[in-house]
Amino acid sequence: MAKVLVATEKPFAKEAVAGIKKIVEGAGFELALLEKYTDKADLLKAVADVEGLIVRSDKITADVIEAAKKLKVVVRAGAGYDNLDLAACSAKGVVAMNTPGQNSNAVAELVFGFLLQLTRNGFDGTAGTELKGKKIGLHAFGHIGKIVARIANGFGMEVYAFSPSLARNPALGKEHGVIAVKNPEELYDKCEIISLGMPANADTKESINYDLMNRLPEHGIIINTARKEVMNEADLVRIMTEKPKFRYATDIAASNQAELVEKFGKRAFSSVKKMGAQTSEANINAGLASANQVVNLIKKDDRTYQVNK
Ligand code: 3PG
């Protein structure tokens, strides 16, 4: 009987695990669970006899793939798959997948949680500012960006967006109530708030640098629900020093988060743990999609959403 492992350092909601179990067992497979593990050795041991693996931001490095001798498919229940060693997967014939769009709503809602946290001064009793009429720039325009655009329009914000595909097809912007701009520079020149949604890869690494951030006004805000790797963290310190009203909220603590908080206090905000996709709904959507994808790959070689082609 094929065995499927759910390995989540940050567990899914209970309802999501129950749904995954139903799908996996319903397909005639066995489900194993490894939650809240802190020792990689536990992961290496748990993958030894599994054909399917479901993870979240868990790092699936070459040694994990090497230890998983029977592995056919690994599904990252979520969007960003920078935690999967794709080359190692391909080298061993393991299909790697993500579940695009399944947790986007949760992340998009959190963008506004962060934004209100910053613009209302951490709800500390002092006068803040409103979102209505402000210019927000969406840096990336995928599943999350489109939902952020809808919510931002609901707040009465002016919404701009940049992504390479949108720049090629600006008409798509209109459909979603956003003004498409030609390049990131134009986005940062025009807006006062930026929401980051791009994946972490060689092209985006440290791409949010001094030149871009300096185009934002004195009271500029960056909301990062993407990855910390896309920020040039030294440049962030520089800009927050030079612009004493500049604010930054991130779902993944910066490598220099302690320094940011020490120097800039409430102007630098971070989740304790990545919370963007941490809702029951997102866990259920992404978890169930993962389970179905694992089953369909093993049973029918259905490779929809494969990311290591
Ligand atoms: C994603 O890429 O889907 C999000 O960053 C969610 O990550 P998580 O599953 O670790 O919360």
PDB file of C-alpha atoms and ligand atoms in Angstrom:
ATOM      1  CA  MET A   1       0.000   0.000   0.000  1.00  0.00           C
ATOM      2  CA  ALA A   2       1.424   3.391  -1.005  1.00  0.00           C
ATOM      3  CA  LYS A   3       2.233   5.656   1.922  1.00  0.00           C
ATOM      4  CA  VAL A   4       1.781   9.428   1.932  1.00  0.00           C
ATOM      5  CA  LEU A   5       3.457  11.621   4.532  1.00  0.00           C
ATOM      6  CA  VAL A   6       2.287  15.044   5.662  1.00  0.00           C
ATOM      7  CA  ALA A   7       5.386  16.708   7.118  1.00  0.00           C
ATOM      8  CA  THR A   8       4.598  20.131   8.522  1.00  0.00           C
ATOM      9  CA  GLU A   9       6.812  21.979  10.955  1.00  0.00           C
ATOM     10  CA  LYS A  10       3.892  24.450  11.166  1.00  0.00           C
ATOM     11  CA  PRO A  11       0.842  22.129  11.186  1.00  0.00           C
ATOM     12  CA  PHE A  12      -2.319  22.501   9.147  1.00  0.00           C
ATOM     13  CA  ALA A  13      -5.596  23.160  10.974  1.00  0.00           C
ATOM     14  CA  LYS A  14      -7.157  19.921  12.279  1.00  0.00           C
ATOM     15  CA  GLU A  15     -10.010  20.055   9.733  1.00  0.00           C
ATOM     16  CA  ALA A  16      -7.473  20.192   6.918  1.00  0.00           C
ATOM     17  CA  VAL A  17      -5.624  17.129   8.241  1.00  0.00           C
ATOM     18  CA  ALA A  18      -8.926  15.260   8.549  1.00  0.00           C
ATOM     19  CA  GLY A  19      -9.749  16.130   4.929  1.00  0.00           C
ATOM     20  CA  ILE A  20      -6.321  15.032   3.692  1.00  0.00           C
ATOM     21  CA  LYS A  21      -6.696  11.743   5.575  1.00  0.00           C
ATOM     22  CA  LYS A  22     -10.068  11.119   3.980  1.00  0.00           C
ATOM     23  CA  ILE A  23      -8.732  11.684   0.460  1.00  0.00           C
ATOM     24  CA  VAL A  24      -5.541   9.656   0.949  1.00  0.00           C
ATOM     25  CA  GLU A  25      -7.221   6.741   2.716  1.00  0.00           C
ATOM     26  CA  GLY A  26     -10.165   6.916   0.314  1.00  0.00           C
ATOM     27  CA  ALA A  27      -7.695   6.274  -2.494  1.00  0.00           C
ATOM     28  CA  GLY A  28      -6.478   3.170  -0.665  1.00  0.00           C
ATOM     29  CA  PHE A  29      -3.213   4.699   0.610  1.00  0.00           C
ATOM     30  CA  GLU A  30      -1.841   4.999   4.125  1.00  0.00           C
ATOM     31  CA  LEU A  31      -1.390   8.433   5.707  1.00  0.00           C
ATOM     32  CA  ALA A  32       1.488   9.253   8.062  1.00  0.00           C
ATOM     33  CA  LEU A  33       1.810  12.539   9.967  1.00  0.00           C
ATOM     34  CA  LEU A  34       4.922  14.340  11.148  1.00  0.00           C
ATOM     35  CA  GLU A  35       3.935  17.655  12.712  1.00  0.00           C
ATOM     36  CA  LYS A  36       5.853  20.301  14.674  1.00  0.00           C
ATOM     37  CA  TYR A  37       9.135  18.490  14.195  1.00  0.00           C
ATOM     38  CA  THR A  38      12.224  20.396  15.227  1.00  0.00           C
ATOM     39  CA  ASP A  39      14.890  17.863  14.305  1.00  0.00           C
ATOM     40  CA  LYS A  40      15.638  17.242  10.634  1.00  0.00           C
ATOM     41  CA  ALA A  41      16.605  13.685  11.545  1.00  0.00           C
ATOM     42  CA  ASP A  42      12.913  13.011  12.216  1.00  0.00           C
ATOM     43  CA  LEU A  43      12.032  14.168   8.713  1.00  0.00           C
ATOM     44  CA  LEU A  44      14.798  12.088   7.150  1.00  0.00           C
ATOM     45  CA  LYS A  45      13.502   9.023   8.994  1.00  0.00           C
ATOM     46  CA  ALA A  46       9.841   9.673   8.199  1.00  0.00           C
ATOM     47  CA  VAL A  47      10.360   9.995   4.428  1.00  0.00           C
ATOM     48  CA  ALA A  48      12.211   6.673   4.095  1.00  0.00           C
ATOM     49  CA  ASP A  49       9.243   4.616   2.876  1.00  0.00           C
ATOM     50  CA  VAL A  50       6.818   7.153   1.402  1.00  0.00           C
ATOM     51  CA  GLU A  51       5.715   7.578  -2.213  1.00  0.00           C
ATOM     52  CA  GLY A  52       3.942  10.886  -1.658  1.00  0.00           C
ATOM     53  CA  LEU A  53       4.990  13.839   0.473  1.00  0.00           C
ATOM     54  CA  ILE A  54       2.949  16.932   1.402  1.00  0.00           C
ATOM     55  CA  VAL A  55       4.749  19.892   2.973  1.00  0.00           C
ATOM     56  CA  ARG A  56       4.368  23.622   3.604  1.00  0.00           C
ATOM     57  CA  SER A  57       7.488  25.795   3.952  1.00  0.00           C
ATOM     58  CA  ASP A  58       9.419  22.745   5.139  1.00  0.00           C
ATOM     59  CA  LYS A  59      12.830  22.598   3.501  1.00  0.00           C
ATOM     60  CA  ILE A  60      13.011  19.655   1.145  1.00  0.00           C
ATOM     61  CA  THR A  61      16.716  19.608   0.449  1.00  0.00           C
ATOM     62  CA  ALA A  62      18.780  17.099  -1.528  1.00  0.00           C
ATOM     63  CA  ASP A  63      19.437  14.940   1.561  1.00  0.00           C
ATOM     64  CA  VAL A  64      15.687  14.599   2.179  1.00  0.00           C
ATOM     65  CA  ILE A  65      15.129  13.533  -1.433  1.00  0.00           C
ATOM     66  CA  GLU A  66      18.062  11.126  -1.131  1.00  0.00           C
ATOM     67  CA  ALA A  67      16.558   9.601   2.033  1.00  0.00           C
ATOM     68  CA  ALA A  68      13.148   9.193   0.379  1.00  0.00           C
ATOM     69  CA  LYS A  69      14.017   6.190  -1.748  1.00  0.00           C
ATOM     70  CA  LYS A  70      10.444   5.459  -2.892  1.00  0.00           C
ATOM     71  CA  LEU A  71       9.310   9.050  -3.375  1.00  0.00           C
ATOM     72  CA  LYS A  72       7.338   9.812  -6.530  1.00  0.00           C
ATOM     73  CA  VAL A  73       5.802  13.186  -5.735  1.00  0.00           C
ATOM     74  CA  VAL A  74       6.265  16.068  -3.337  1.00  0.00           C
ATOM     75  CA  VAL A  75       3.549  18.706  -3.134  1.00  0.00           C
ATOM     76  CA  ARG A  76       4.204  22.052  -1.529  1.00  0.00           C
ATOM     77  CA  ALA A  77       0.767  22.957  -0.132  1.00  0.00           C
ATOM     78  CA  GLY A  78       1.013  26.598  -1.094  1.00  0.00           C
ATOM     79  CA  ALA A  79       2.341  28.908  -3.751  1.00  0.00           C
ATOM     80  CA  GLY A  80       6.067  29.558  -3.248  1.00  0.00           C
ATOM     81  CA  TYR A  81       8.252  26.508  -3.798  1.00  0.00           C
ATOM     82  CA  ASP A  82      11.630  28.041  -3.034  1.00  0.00           C
ATOM     83  CA  ASN A  83      11.825  25.495  -0.170  1.00  0.00           C
ATOM     84  CA  LEU A  84      12.026  22.568  -2.601  1.00  0.00           C
ATOM     85  CA  ASP A  85      15.326  21.536  -4.162  1.00  0.00           C
ATOM     86  CA  LEU A  86      13.938  21.121  -7.671  1.00  0.00           C
ATOM     87  CA  ALA A  87      17.219  19.952  -9.189  1.00  0.00           C
ATOM     88  CA  ALA A  88      17.461  17.194  -6.581  1.00  0.00           C
ATOM     89  CA  CYS A  89      13.833  16.205  -7.280  1.00  0.00           C
ATOM     90  CA  SER A  90      14.433  16.067 -11.038  1.00  0.00           C
ATOM     91  CA  ALA A  91      17.661  14.119 -10.618  1.00  0.00           C
ATOM     92  CA  LYS A  92      15.752  11.417  -8.732  1.00  0.00           C
ATOM     93  CA  GLY A  93      12.675  11.479 -10.986  1.00  0.00           C
ATOM     94  CA  VAL A  94      10.507  13.002  -8.252  1.00  0.00           C
ATOM     95  CA  VAL A  95       7.645  15.204  -9.465  1.00  0.00           C
ATOM     96  CA  ALA A  96       7.461  18.489  -7.522  1.00  0.00           C
ATOM     97  CA  MET A  97       4.230  20.500  -7.451  1.00  0.00           C
ATOM     98  CA  ASN A  98       2.646  23.491  -5.771  1.00  0.00           C
ATOM     99  CA  THR A  99      -1.027  24.369  -5.290  1.00  0.00           C
ATOM    100  CA  PRO A 100      -1.354  27.805  -6.904  1.00  0.00           C
ATOM    101  CA  GLY A 101      -4.132  30.074  -5.680  1.00  0.00           C
ATOM    102  CA  GLN A 102      -5.329  27.854  -2.851  1.00  0.00           C
ATOM    103  CA  ASN A 103      -4.148  30.052   0.009  1.00  0.00           C
ATOM    104  CA  SER A 104      -4.130  33.424  -1.780  1.00  0.00           C
ATOM    105  CA  ASN A 105      -7.175  34.913  -0.109  1.00  0.00           C
ATOM    106  CA  ALA A 106      -5.681  34.417   3.356  1.00  0.00           C
ATOM    107  CA  VAL A 107      -2.448  36.125   2.314  1.00  0.00           C
ATOM    108  CA  ALA A 108      -4.298  38.998   0.625  1.00  0.00           C
ATOM    109  CA  GLU A 109      -6.366  39.626   3.753  1.00  0.00           C
ATOM    110  CA  LEU A 110      -3.216  39.704   5.860  1.00  0.00           C
ATOM    111  CA  VAL A 111      -1.785  42.453   3.645  1.00  0.00           C
ATOM    112  CA  PHE A 112      -4.536  44.693   4.995  1.00  0.00           C
ATOM    113  CA  GLY A 113      -4.054  43.440   8.558  1.00  0.00           C
ATOM    114  CA  PHE A 114      -0.448  44.612   8.307  1.00  0.00           C
ATOM    115  CA  LEU A 115      -1.378  47.829   6.586  1.00  0.00           C
ATOM    116  CA  LEU A 116      -3.861  48.781   9.297  1.00  0.00           C
ATOM    117  CA  GLN A 117      -1.362  47.785  11.969  1.00  0.00           C
ATOM    118  CA  LEU A 118       1.090  50.322  10.529  1.00  0.00           C
ATOM    119  CA  THR A 119      -1.280  53.116   9.535  1.00  0.00           C
ATOM    120  CA  ARG A 120      -3.096  52.987  12.901  1.00  0.00           C
ATOM    121  CA  ASN A 121       0.188  53.050  14.813  1.00  0.00           C
ATOM    122  CA  GLY A 122      -0.210  49.597  16.310  1.00  0.00           C
ATOM    123  CA  PHE A 123      -3.598  50.661  17.757  1.00  0.00           C
ATOM    124  CA  ASP A 124      -1.769  52.588  20.466  1.00  0.00           C
ATOM    125  CA  GLY A 125      -4.320  55.378  21.005  1.00  0.00           C
ATOM    126  CA  THR A 126      -2.612  57.965  18.761  1.00  0.00           C
ATOM    127  CA  ALA A 127      -4.107  59.357  15.516  1.00  0.00           C
ATOM    128  CA  GLY A 128      -3.214  57.339  12.441  1.00  0.00           C
ATOM    129  CA  THR A 129      -4.123  57.707   8.771  1.00  0.00           C
ATOM    130  CA  GLU A 130      -6.767  56.150   6.526  1.00  0.00           C
ATOM    131  CA  LEU A 131      -6.341  53.965   3.470  1.00  0.00           C
ATOM    132  CA  LYS A 132      -9.031  55.711   1.422  1.00  0.00           C
ATOM    133  CA  GLY A 133      -7.521  57.761  -1.387  1.00  0.00           C
ATOM    134  CA  LYS A 134      -3.988  56.390  -0.861  1.00  0.00           C
ATOM    135  CA  LYS A 135      -1.952  54.946  -3.707  1.00  0.00           C
ATOM    136  CA  ILE A 136      -1.029  51.298  -3.348  1.00  0.00           C
ATOM    137  CA  GLY A 137       1.354  49.551  -5.749  1.00  0.00           C
ATOM    138  CA  LEU A 138       1.192  45.817  -6.221  1.00  0.00           C
ATOM    139  CA  HIS A 139       4.639  44.510  -6.995  1.00  0.00           C
ATOM    140  CA  ALA A 140       3.618  41.228  -8.693  1.00  0.00           C
ATOM    141  CA  PHE A 141       0.165  40.483  -9.957  1.00  0.00           C
ATOM    142  CA  GLY A 142      -0.610  36.825  -9.452  1.00  0.00           C
ATOM    143  CA  HIS A 143      -3.441  35.222  -7.487  1.00  0.00           C
ATOM    144  CA  ILE A 144      -2.678  37.269  -4.363  1.00  0.00           C
ATOM    145  CA  GLY A 145      -2.179  40.563  -6.209  1.00  0.00           C
ATOM    146  CA  LYS A 146      -5.568  40.278  -7.867  1.00  0.00           C
ATOM    147  CA  ILE A 147      -7.346  39.777  -4.531  1.00  0.00           C
ATOM    148  CA  VAL A 148      -5.349  42.594  -2.913  1.00  0.00           C
ATOM    149  CA  ALA A 149      -6.489  44.797  -5.822  1.00  0.00           C
ATOM    150  CA  ARG A 150     -10.143  43.979  -5.162  1.00  0.00           C
ATOM    151  CA  ILE A 151      -9.876  44.681  -1.435  1.00  0.00           C
ATOM    152  CA  ALA A 152      -7.847  47.860  -2.003  1.00  0.00           C
ATOM    153  CA  ASN A 153     -10.536  49.118  -4.362  1.00  0.00           C
ATOM    154  CA  GLY A 154     -13.052  48.388  -1.612  1.00  0.00           C
ATOM    155  CA  PHE A 155     -11.073  50.662   0.704  1.00  0.00           C
ATOM    156  CA  GLY A 156     -11.246  53.376  -1.960  1.00  0.00           C
ATOM    157  CA  MET A 157      -7.512  53.235  -2.705  1.00  0.00           C
ATOM    158  CA  GLU A 158      -5.907  54.049  -6.047  1.00  0.00           C
ATOM    159  CA  VAL A 159      -4.408  50.769  -7.215  1.00  0.00           C
ATOM    160  CA  TYR A 160      -1.328  50.410  -9.428  1.00  0.00           C
ATOM    161  CA  ALA A 161       0.440  47.200 -10.339  1.00  0.00           C
ATOM    162  CA  PHE A 162       3.560  45.923 -11.997  1.00  0.00           C
ATOM    163  CA  SER A 163       4.394  42.457 -13.220  1.00  0.00           C
ATOM    164  CA  PRO A 164       6.167  41.538 -16.462  1.00  0.00           C
ATOM    165  CA  SER A 165       3.013  39.883 -17.830  1.00  0.00           C
ATOM    166  CA  LEU A 166       0.826  42.850 -16.892  1.00  0.00           C
ATOM    167  CA  ALA A 167       3.295  45.243 -18.523  1.00  0.00           C
ATOM    168  CA  ARG A 168       2.915  43.194 -21.720  1.00  0.00           C
ATOM    169  CA  ASN A 169      -0.866  43.162 -21.429  1.00  0.00           C
ATOM    170  CA  PRO A 170      -2.014  46.334 -19.589  1.00  0.00           C
ATOM    171  CA  ALA A 171      -5.654  45.666 -20.554  1.00  0.00           C
ATOM    172  CA  LEU A 172      -5.649  42.897 -17.938  1.00  0.00           C
ATOM    173  CA  GLY A 173      -5.162  45.613 -15.319  1.00  0.00           C
ATOM    174  CA  LYS A 174      -8.442  47.281 -16.211  1.00  0.00           C
ATOM    175  CA  GLU A 175     -10.326  44.028 -15.691  1.00  0.00           C
ATOM    176  CA  HIS A 176      -9.032  43.955 -12.120  1.00  0.00           C
ATOM    177  CA  GLY A 177      -9.362  47.649 -11.349  1.00  0.00           C
ATOM    178  CA  VAL A 178      -5.648  48.405 -11.423  1.00  0.00           C
ATOM    179  CA  ILE A 179      -3.493  50.794 -13.418  1.00  0.00           C
ATOM    180  CA  ALA A 180      -0.684  48.816 -15.022  1.00  0.00           C
ATOM    181  CA  VAL A 181       2.737  50.463 -15.034  1.00  0.00           C
ATOM    182  CA  LYS A 182       5.719  49.669 -17.244  1.00  0.00           C
ATOM    183  CA  ASN A 183       8.380  48.877 -14.679  1.00  0.00           C
ATOM    184  CA  PRO A 184       9.024  48.681 -10.930  1.00  0.00           C
ATOM    185  CA  GLU A 185      10.603  52.158 -10.917  1.00  0.00           C
ATOM    186  CA  GLU A 186       7.354  53.710 -12.150  1.00  0.00           C
ATOM    187  CA  LEU A 187       5.396  51.787  -9.495  1.00  0.00           C
ATOM    188  CA  TYR A 188       7.558  53.123  -6.650  1.00  0.00           C
ATOM    189  CA  ASP A 189       7.556  56.642  -8.154  1.00  0.00           C
ATOM    190  CA  LYS A 190       3.755  56.726  -8.258  1.00  0.00           C
ATOM    191  CA  CYS A 191       2.787  55.003  -5.016  1.00  0.00           C
ATOM    192  CA  GLU A 192       3.147  55.528  -1.282  1.00  0.00           C
ATOM    193  CA  ILE A 193       2.362  51.946  -0.238  1.00  0.00           C
ATOM    194  CA  ILE A 194       3.847  48.834  -1.850  1.00  0.00           C
ATOM    195  CA  SER A 195       2.640  45.262  -1.414  1.00  0.00           C
ATOM    196  CA  LEU A 196       5.197  42.623  -2.402  1.00  0.00           C
ATOM    197  CA  GLY A 197       3.966  39.325  -3.831  1.00  0.00           C
ATOM    198  CA  MET A 198       6.745  37.995  -6.037  1.00  0.00           C
ATOM    199  CA  PRO A 199       8.404  34.586  -5.655  1.00  0.00           C
ATOM    200  CA  ALA A 200      11.940  34.291  -4.271  1.00  0.00           C
ATOM    201  CA  ASN A 201      14.336  33.323  -7.037  1.00  0.00           C
ATOM    202  CA  ALA A 202      17.613  34.422  -8.595  1.00  0.00           C
ATOM    203  CA  ASP A 203      15.901  37.316 -10.408  1.00  0.00           C
ATOM    204  CA  THR A 204      14.096  38.712  -7.363  1.00  0.00           C
ATOM    205  CA  LYS A 205      16.782  38.149  -4.694  1.00  0.00           C
ATOM    206  CA  GLU A 206      17.470  41.479  -2.903  1.00  0.00           C
ATOM    207  CA  SER A 207      15.659  43.239  -5.744  1.00  0.00           C
ATOM    208  CA  ILE A 208      13.866  45.612  -3.358  1.00  0.00           C
ATOM    209  CA  ASN A 209      16.854  47.847  -2.982  1.00  0.00           C
ATOM    210  CA  TYR A 210      17.723  51.430  -2.060  1.00  0.00           C
ATOM    211  CA  ASP A 211      17.009  52.805  -5.516  1.00  0.00           C
ATOM    212  CA  LEU A 212      13.454  51.456  -5.519  1.00  0.00           C
ATOM    213  CA  MET A 213      12.621  52.223  -1.888  1.00  0.00           C
ATOM    214  CA  ASN A 214      13.992  55.742  -2.205  1.00  0.00           C
ATOM    215  CA  ARG A 215      11.376  56.466  -4.876  1.00  0.00           C
ATOM    216  CA  LEU A 216       8.652  56.129  -2.229  1.00  0.00           C
ATOM    217  CA  PRO A 217       7.747  59.272  -0.264  1.00  0.00           C
ATOM    218  CA  GLU A 218       8.942  60.074   3.273  1.00  0.00           C
ATOM    219  CA  HIS A 219       5.963  58.221   4.742  1.00  0.00           C
ATOM    220  CA  GLY A 220       6.341  55.224   2.394  1.00  0.00           C
ATOM    221  CA  ILE A 221       5.195  51.778   3.474  1.00  0.00           C
ATOM    222  CA  ILE A 222       6.287  48.350   2.290  1.00  0.00           C
ATOM    223  CA  ILE A 223       4.213  45.280   3.125  1.00  0.00           C
ATOM    224  CA  ASN A 224       6.079  42.038   2.535  1.00  0.00           C
ATOM    225  CA  THR A 225       3.992  38.873   2.420  1.00  0.00           C
ATOM    226  CA  ALA A 226       6.396  37.380  -0.133  1.00  0.00           C
ATOM    227  CA  ARG A 227       9.810  36.256   1.135  1.00  0.00           C
ATOM    228  CA  LYS A 228      12.493  38.003   3.149  1.00  0.00           C
ATOM    229  CA  GLU A 229      15.055  37.148   0.462  1.00  0.00           C
ATOM    230  CA  VAL A 230      13.536  39.671  -1.964  1.00  0.00           C
ATOM    231  CA  MET A 231      14.525  42.548   0.341  1.00  0.00           C
ATOM    232  CA  ASN A 232      17.927  44.146   0.453  1.00  0.00           C
ATOM    233  CA  GLU A 233      17.905  44.317   4.239  1.00  0.00           C
ATOM    234  CA  ALA A 234      20.901  46.654   4.599  1.00  0.00           C
ATOM    235  CA  ASP A 235      19.212  49.079   2.187  1.00  0.00           C
ATOM    236  CA  LEU A 236      16.025  48.834   4.242  1.00  0.00           C
ATOM    237  CA  VAL A 237      17.922  49.960   7.346  1.00  0.00           C
ATOM    238  CA  ARG A 238      19.406  52.819   5.333  1.00  0.00           C
ATOM    239  CA  ILE A 239      16.059  54.015   3.991  1.00  0.00           C
ATOM    240  CA  MET A 240      14.336  53.771   7.377  1.00  0.00           C
ATOM    241  CA  THR A 241      17.183  55.796   8.875  1.00  0.00           C
ATOM    242  CA  GLU A 242      17.024  58.445   6.160  1.00  0.00           C
ATOM    243  CA  LYS A 243      13.214  58.604   6.097  1.00  0.00           C
ATOM    244  CA  PRO A 244      12.038  58.696   9.710  1.00  0.00           C
ATOM    245  CA  LYS A 245       8.405  58.038   8.791  1.00  0.00           C
ATOM    246  CA  PHE A 246       9.087  55.065   6.513  1.00  0.00           C
ATOM    247  CA  ARG A 247       7.460  51.819   7.710  1.00  0.00           C
ATOM    248  CA  TYR A 248       7.886  48.119   6.955  1.00  0.00           C
ATOM    249  CA  ALA A 249       5.715  45.135   7.873  1.00  0.00           C
ATOM    250  CA  THR A 250       6.695  41.609   6.983  1.00  0.00           C
ATOM    251  CA  ASP A 251       5.214  38.158   7.381  1.00  0.00           C
ATOM    252  CA  ILE A 252       8.685  36.625   7.528  1.00  0.00           C
ATOM    253  CA  ALA A 253      11.005  38.263  10.013  1.00  0.00           C
ATOM    254  CA  ALA A 254      13.971  39.949   8.351  1.00  0.00           C
ATOM    255  CA  SER A 255      17.375  38.427   9.100  1.00  0.00           C
ATOM    256  CA  ASN A 256      18.071  41.713  10.888  1.00  0.00           C
ATOM    257  CA  GLN A 257      14.616  42.014  12.503  1.00  0.00           C
ATOM    258  CA  ALA A 258      16.066  42.598  15.996  1.00  0.00           C
ATOM    259  CA  GLU A 259      18.125  45.494  14.623  1.00  0.00           C
ATOM    260  CA  LEU A 260      15.073  46.912  12.803  1.00  0.00           C
ATOM    261  CA  VAL A 261      12.943  46.812  15.949  1.00  0.00           C
ATOM    262  CA  GLU A 262      15.706  48.231  18.115  1.00  0.00           C
ATOM    263  CA  LYS A 263      16.323  51.120  15.710  1.00  0.00           C
ATOM    264  CA  PHE A 264      12.811  51.805  14.430  1.00  0.00           C
ATOM    265  CA  GLY A 265      10.406  50.380  17.035  1.00  0.00           C
ATOM    266  CA  LYS A 266       6.833  50.061  15.777  1.00  0.00           C
ATOM    267  CA  ARG A 267       7.827  51.235  12.283  1.00  0.00           C
ATOM    268  CA  ALA A 268       9.146  47.698  11.725  1.00  0.00           C
ATOM    269  CA  PHE A 269       6.580  44.969  12.298  1.00  0.00           C
ATOM    270  CA  SER A 270       6.882  41.222  11.848  1.00  0.00           C
ATOM    271  CA  SER A 271       4.738  38.156  12.452  1.00  0.00           C
ATOM    272  CA  VAL A 272       6.114  35.767  15.054  1.00  0.00           C
ATOM    273  CA  LYS A 273       5.795  32.986  12.484  1.00  0.00           C
ATOM    274  CA  LYS A 274       4.710  33.220   8.834  1.00  0.00           C
ATOM    275  CA  MET A 275       0.947  33.737   9.178  1.00  0.00           C
ATOM    276  CA  GLY A 276      -0.170  34.644   5.649  1.00  0.00           C
ATOM    277  CA  ALA A 277      -1.621  31.243   4.837  1.00  0.00           C
ATOM    278  CA  GLN A 278      -2.385  30.277   8.412  1.00  0.00           C
ATOM    279  CA  THR A 279      -6.186  30.160   8.298  1.00  0.00           C
ATOM    280  CA  SER A 280      -8.463  27.114   8.430  1.00  0.00           C
ATOM    281  CA  GLU A 281      -9.796  27.953   4.982  1.00  0.00           C
ATOM    282  CA  ALA A 282      -6.363  28.250   3.380  1.00  0.00           C
ATOM    283  CA  ASN A 283      -5.167  25.090   5.136  1.00  0.00           C
ATOM    284  CA  ILE A 284      -8.209  23.185   3.920  1.00  0.00           C
ATOM    285  CA  ASN A 285      -7.950  24.504   0.351  1.00  0.00           C
ATOM    286  CA  ALA A 286      -4.211  23.914  -0.005  1.00  0.00           C
ATOM    287  CA  GLY A 287      -4.181  20.690   2.040  1.00  0.00           C
ATOM    288  CA  LEU A 288      -7.008  19.032   0.123  1.00  0.00           C
ATOM    289  CA  ALA A 289      -5.622  20.167  -3.227  1.00  0.00           C
ATOM    290  CA  SER A 290      -2.263  18.628  -2.236  1.00  0.00           C
ATOM    291  CA  ALA A 291      -3.841  15.349  -1.250  1.00  0.00           C
ATOM    292  CA  ASN A 292      -5.753  15.152  -4.537  1.00  0.00           C
ATOM    293  CA  GLN A 293      -2.622  16.011  -6.515  1.00  0.00           C
ATOM    294  CA  VAL A 294      -0.586  13.305  -4.752  1.00  0.00           C
ATOM    295  CA  VAL A 295      -3.286  10.696  -5.347  1.00  0.00           C
ATOM    296  CA  ASN A 296      -3.733  11.707  -8.998  1.00  0.00           C
ATOM    297  CA  LEU A 297      -0.015  11.594  -9.661  1.00  0.00           C
ATOM    298  CA  ILE A 298       0.450   8.167  -8.111  1.00  0.00           C
ATOM    299  CA  LYS A 299      -2.683   6.684  -9.675  1.00  0.00           C
ATOM    300  CA  LYS A 300      -2.874   8.463 -13.043  1.00  0.00           C
ATOM    301  CA  ASP A 301       0.473  10.199 -13.493  1.00  0.00           C
ATOM    302  CA  ASP A 302      -1.457  13.494 -13.597  1.00  0.00           C
ATOM    303  CA  ARG A 303       1.280  16.126 -13.516  1.00  0.00           C
ATOM    304  CA  THR A 304      -0.865  19.274 -13.389  1.00  0.00           C
ATOM    305  CA  TYR A 305       0.993  21.946 -11.366  1.00  0.00           C
ATOM    306  CA  GLN A 306       4.347  20.236 -11.761  1.00  0.00           C
ATOM    307  CA  VAL A 307       7.054  22.849 -11.187  1.00  0.00           C
ATOM    308  CA  ASN A 308      10.208  20.876 -12.065  1.00  0.00           C
ATOM    309  CA  LYS A 309       9.636  20.224 -15.732  1.00  0.00           C
TER     310      LYS A 309
HETATM  311  C1  3PG B   1       3.037  30.182   0.268  1.00  0.00           C
HETATM  312  O1  3PG B   1       4.050  30.302  -0.429  1.00  0.00           O
HETATM  313  O2  3PG B   1       2.062  29.508  -0.101  1.00  0.00           O
HETATM  314  C2  3PG B   1       2.936  30.925   1.567  1.00  0.00           C
HETATM  315  O3  3PG B   1       4.108  31.597   1.841  1.00  0.00           O
HETATM  316  C3  3PG B   1       2.477  30.062   2.733  1.00  0.00           C
HETATM  317  O4  3PG B   1       3.497  29.379   3.396  1.00  0.00           O
HETATM  318  P1  3PG B   1       3.165  28.397   4.618  1.00  0.00           P
HETATM  319  O5  3PG B   1       2.400  27.237   4.105  1.00  0.00           O
HETATM  320  O6  3PG B   1       4.498  28.006   5.154  1.00  0.00           O
HETATM  321  O7  3PG B   1       2.379  29.162   5.632  1.00  0.00           O
END
